[in-house]
N, CA, C and O atoms as a DFTB+ gen file, in Angstrom:
288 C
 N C O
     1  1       0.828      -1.193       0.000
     2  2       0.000       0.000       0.000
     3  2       0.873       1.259       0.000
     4  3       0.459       2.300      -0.510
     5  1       2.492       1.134       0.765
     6  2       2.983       2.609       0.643
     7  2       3.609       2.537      -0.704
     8  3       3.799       3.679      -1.122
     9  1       3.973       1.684      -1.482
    10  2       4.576       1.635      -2.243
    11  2       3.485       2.270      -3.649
    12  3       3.919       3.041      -4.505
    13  1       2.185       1.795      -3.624
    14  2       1.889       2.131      -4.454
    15  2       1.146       3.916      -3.748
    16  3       0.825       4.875      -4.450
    17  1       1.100       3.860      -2.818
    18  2       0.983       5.745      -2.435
    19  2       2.091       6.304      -3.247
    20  3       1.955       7.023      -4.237
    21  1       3.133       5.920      -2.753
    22  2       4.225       6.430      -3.390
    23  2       4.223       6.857      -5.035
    24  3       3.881       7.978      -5.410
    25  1       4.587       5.962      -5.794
    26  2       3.749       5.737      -6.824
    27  2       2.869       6.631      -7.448
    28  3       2.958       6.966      -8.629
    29  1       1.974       7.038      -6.614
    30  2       0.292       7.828      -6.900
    31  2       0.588       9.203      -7.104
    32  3      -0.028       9.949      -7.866
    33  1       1.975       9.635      -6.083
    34  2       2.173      10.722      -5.519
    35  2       3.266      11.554      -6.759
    36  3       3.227      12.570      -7.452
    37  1       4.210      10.391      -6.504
    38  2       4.649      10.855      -8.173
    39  2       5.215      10.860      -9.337
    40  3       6.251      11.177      -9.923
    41  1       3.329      10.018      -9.595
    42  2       2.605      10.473     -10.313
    43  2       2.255      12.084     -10.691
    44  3       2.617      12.839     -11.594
    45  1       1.350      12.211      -9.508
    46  2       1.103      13.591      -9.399
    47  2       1.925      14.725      -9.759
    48  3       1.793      15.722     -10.469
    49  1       2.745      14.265      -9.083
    50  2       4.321      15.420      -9.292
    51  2       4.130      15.467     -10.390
    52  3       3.362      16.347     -10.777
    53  1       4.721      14.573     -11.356
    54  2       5.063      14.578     -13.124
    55  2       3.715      15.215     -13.721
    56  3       3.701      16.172     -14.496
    57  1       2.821      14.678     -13.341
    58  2       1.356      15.261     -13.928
    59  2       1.633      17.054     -14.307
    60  3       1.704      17.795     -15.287
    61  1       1.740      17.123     -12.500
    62  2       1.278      18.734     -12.446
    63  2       2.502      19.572     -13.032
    64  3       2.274      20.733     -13.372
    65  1       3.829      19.034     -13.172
    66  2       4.976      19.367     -13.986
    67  2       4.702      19.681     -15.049
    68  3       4.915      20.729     -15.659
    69  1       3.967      18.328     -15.458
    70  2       3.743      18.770     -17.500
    71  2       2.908      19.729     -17.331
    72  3       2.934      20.672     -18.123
    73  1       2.072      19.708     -16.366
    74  2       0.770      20.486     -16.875
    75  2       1.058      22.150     -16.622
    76  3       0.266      23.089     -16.705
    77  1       2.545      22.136     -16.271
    78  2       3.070      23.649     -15.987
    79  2       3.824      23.904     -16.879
    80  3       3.853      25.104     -17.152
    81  1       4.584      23.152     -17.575
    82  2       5.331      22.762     -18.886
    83  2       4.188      23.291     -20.241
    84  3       4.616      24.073     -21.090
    85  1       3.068      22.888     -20.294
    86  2       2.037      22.970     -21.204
    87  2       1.835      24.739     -20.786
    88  3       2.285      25.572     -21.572
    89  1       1.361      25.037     -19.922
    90  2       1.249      26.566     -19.887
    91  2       2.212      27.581     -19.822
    92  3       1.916      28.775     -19.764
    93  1       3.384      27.133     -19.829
    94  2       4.634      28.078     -19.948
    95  2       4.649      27.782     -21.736
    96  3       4.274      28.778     -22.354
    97  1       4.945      26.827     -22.442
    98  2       5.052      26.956     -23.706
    99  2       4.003      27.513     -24.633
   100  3       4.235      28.191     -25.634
   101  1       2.860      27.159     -24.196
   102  2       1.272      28.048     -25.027
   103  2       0.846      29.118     -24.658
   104  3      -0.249      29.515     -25.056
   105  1       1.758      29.973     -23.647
   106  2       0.642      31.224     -23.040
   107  2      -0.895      31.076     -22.994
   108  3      -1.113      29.871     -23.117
   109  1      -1.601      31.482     -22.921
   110  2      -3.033      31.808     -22.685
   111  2      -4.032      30.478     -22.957
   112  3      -4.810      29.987     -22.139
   113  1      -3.879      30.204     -23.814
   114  2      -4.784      28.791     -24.221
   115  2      -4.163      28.087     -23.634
   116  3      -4.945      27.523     -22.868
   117  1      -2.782      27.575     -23.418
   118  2      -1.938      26.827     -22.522
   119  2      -2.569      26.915     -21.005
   120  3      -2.759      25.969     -20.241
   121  1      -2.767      27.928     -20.840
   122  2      -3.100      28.516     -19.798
   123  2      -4.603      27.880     -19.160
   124  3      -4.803      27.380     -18.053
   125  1      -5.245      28.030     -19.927
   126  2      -6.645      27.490     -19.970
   127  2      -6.488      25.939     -19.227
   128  3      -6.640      25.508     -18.084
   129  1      -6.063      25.319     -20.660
   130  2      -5.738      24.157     -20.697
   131  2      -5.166      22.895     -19.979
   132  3      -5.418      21.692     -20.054
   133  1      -3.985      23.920     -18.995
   134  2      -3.732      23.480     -17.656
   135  2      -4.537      23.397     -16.892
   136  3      -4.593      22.362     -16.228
   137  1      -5.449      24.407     -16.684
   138  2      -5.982      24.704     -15.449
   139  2      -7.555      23.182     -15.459
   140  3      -7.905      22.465     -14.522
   141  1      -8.017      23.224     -16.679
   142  2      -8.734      22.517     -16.837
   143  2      -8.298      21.023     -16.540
   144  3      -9.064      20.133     -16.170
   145  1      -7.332      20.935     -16.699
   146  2      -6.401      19.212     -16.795
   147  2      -5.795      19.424     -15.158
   148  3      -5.747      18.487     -14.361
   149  1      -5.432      20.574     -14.892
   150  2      -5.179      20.122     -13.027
   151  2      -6.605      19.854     -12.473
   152  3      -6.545      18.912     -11.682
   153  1      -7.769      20.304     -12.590
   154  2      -8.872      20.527     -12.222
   155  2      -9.092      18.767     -12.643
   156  3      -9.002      17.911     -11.764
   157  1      -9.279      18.543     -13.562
   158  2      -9.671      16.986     -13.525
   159  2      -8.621      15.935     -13.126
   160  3      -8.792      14.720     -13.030
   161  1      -7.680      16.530     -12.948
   162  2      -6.344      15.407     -12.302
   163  2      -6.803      15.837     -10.384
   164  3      -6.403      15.016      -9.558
   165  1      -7.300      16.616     -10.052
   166  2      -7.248      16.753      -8.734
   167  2      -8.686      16.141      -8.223
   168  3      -8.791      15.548      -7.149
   169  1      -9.786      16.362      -9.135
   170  2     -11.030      15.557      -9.116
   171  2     -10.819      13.992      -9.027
   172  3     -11.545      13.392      -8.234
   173  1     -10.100      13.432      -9.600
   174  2      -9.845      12.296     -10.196
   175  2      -8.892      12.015      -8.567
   176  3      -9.633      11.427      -7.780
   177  1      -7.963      12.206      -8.162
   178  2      -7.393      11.755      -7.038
   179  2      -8.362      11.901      -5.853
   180  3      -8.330      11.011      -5.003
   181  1      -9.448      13.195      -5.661
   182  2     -10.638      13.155      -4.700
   183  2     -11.360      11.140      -4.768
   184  3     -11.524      10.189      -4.003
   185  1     -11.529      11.455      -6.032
   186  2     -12.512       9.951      -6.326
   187  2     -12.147       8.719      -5.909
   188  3     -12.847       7.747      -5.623
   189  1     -10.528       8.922      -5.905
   190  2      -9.920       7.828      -5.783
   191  2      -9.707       7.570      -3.891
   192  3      -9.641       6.597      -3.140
   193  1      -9.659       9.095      -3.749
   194  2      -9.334       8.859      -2.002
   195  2     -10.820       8.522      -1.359
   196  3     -11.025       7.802      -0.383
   197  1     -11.756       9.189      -2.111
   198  2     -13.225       8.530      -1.287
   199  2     -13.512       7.230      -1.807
   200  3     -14.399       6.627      -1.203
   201  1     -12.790       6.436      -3.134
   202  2     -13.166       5.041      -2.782
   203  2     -12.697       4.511      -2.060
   204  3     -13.320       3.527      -1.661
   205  1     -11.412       4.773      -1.461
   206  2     -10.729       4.180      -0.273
   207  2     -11.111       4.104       0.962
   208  3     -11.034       3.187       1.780
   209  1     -11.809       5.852       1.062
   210  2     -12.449       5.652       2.260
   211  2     -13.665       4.910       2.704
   212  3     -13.919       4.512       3.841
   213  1     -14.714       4.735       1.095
   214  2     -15.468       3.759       1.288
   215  2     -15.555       2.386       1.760
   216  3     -16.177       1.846       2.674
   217  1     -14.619       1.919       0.725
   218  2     -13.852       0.490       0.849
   219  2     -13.409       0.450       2.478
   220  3     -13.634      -0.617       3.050
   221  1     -12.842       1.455       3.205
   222  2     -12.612       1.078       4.510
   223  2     -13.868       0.734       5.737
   224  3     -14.102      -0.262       6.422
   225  1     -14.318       1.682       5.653
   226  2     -15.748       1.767       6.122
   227  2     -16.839       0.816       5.849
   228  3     -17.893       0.808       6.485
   229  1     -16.621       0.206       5.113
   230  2     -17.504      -1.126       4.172
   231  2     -16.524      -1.951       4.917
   232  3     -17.196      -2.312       5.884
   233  1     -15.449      -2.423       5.046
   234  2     -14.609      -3.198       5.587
   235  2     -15.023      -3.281       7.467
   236  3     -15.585      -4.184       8.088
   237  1     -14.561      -2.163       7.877
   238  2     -14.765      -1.780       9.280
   239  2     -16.394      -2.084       9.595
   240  3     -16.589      -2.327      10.786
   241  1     -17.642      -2.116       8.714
   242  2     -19.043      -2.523       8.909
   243  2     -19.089      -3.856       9.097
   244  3     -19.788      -4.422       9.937
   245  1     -18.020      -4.604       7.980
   246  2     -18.338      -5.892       8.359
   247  2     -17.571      -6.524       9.434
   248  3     -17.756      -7.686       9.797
   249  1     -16.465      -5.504      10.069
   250  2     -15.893      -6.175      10.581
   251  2     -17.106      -6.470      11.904
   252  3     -17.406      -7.504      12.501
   253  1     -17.479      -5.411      11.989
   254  2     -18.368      -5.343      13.430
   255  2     -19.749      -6.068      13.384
   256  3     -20.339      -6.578      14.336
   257  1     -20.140      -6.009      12.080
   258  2     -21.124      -6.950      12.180
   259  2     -20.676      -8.912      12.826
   260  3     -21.271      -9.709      13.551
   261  1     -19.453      -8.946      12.116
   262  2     -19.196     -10.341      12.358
   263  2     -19.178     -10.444      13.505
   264  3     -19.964     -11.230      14.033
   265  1     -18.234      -9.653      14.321
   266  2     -18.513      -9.234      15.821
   267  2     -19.303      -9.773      16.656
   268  3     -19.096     -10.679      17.463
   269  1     -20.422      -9.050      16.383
   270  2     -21.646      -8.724      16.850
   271  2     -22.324     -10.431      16.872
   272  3     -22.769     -10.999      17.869
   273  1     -22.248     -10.912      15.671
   274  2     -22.781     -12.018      15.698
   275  2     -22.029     -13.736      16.037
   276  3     -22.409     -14.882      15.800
   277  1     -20.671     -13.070      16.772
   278  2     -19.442     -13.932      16.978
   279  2     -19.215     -14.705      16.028
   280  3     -19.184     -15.877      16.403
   281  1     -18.982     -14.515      14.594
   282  2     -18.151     -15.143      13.747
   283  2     -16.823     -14.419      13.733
   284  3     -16.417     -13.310      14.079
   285  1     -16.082     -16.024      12.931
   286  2     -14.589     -15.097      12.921
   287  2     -14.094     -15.011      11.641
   288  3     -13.048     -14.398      11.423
């Protein structure tokens, strides 16, 4: 799991690099263009951290249900 955080992270780095790379070489439409592509690269990592948090919470439900009903 840290390995692929790691991984995720940079990712990110290089992402948001190019995507500063892209607006230094195009001025204005560059400009745009970044902003739109960080905007869905930062959406896109939200999505990814609330499936995790789902997936945990879905995990942690069953843990307690089993619990509850002494299975192991």
């Amino acid at each position: 799991m840290t390995l692929s955080r790691l991984f995720s992270g940079v990712l990110v780095a290089f992402g948001l690099f190019a995507l500063f790379v892209i607006w230094a070489l195009t001025g204005p439409v560059g400009a745009v263009v970044a902003a739109t592509l960080t905007y869905l690269l930062l959406r896109t990592c939200e999505r990814q951290q609330d499936a995790q948090m789902a997936l945990a919470r879905k995990t942690r439900a069953e843990d307690l249900h089993r619990a509850f009903r002494g299975d192991r």
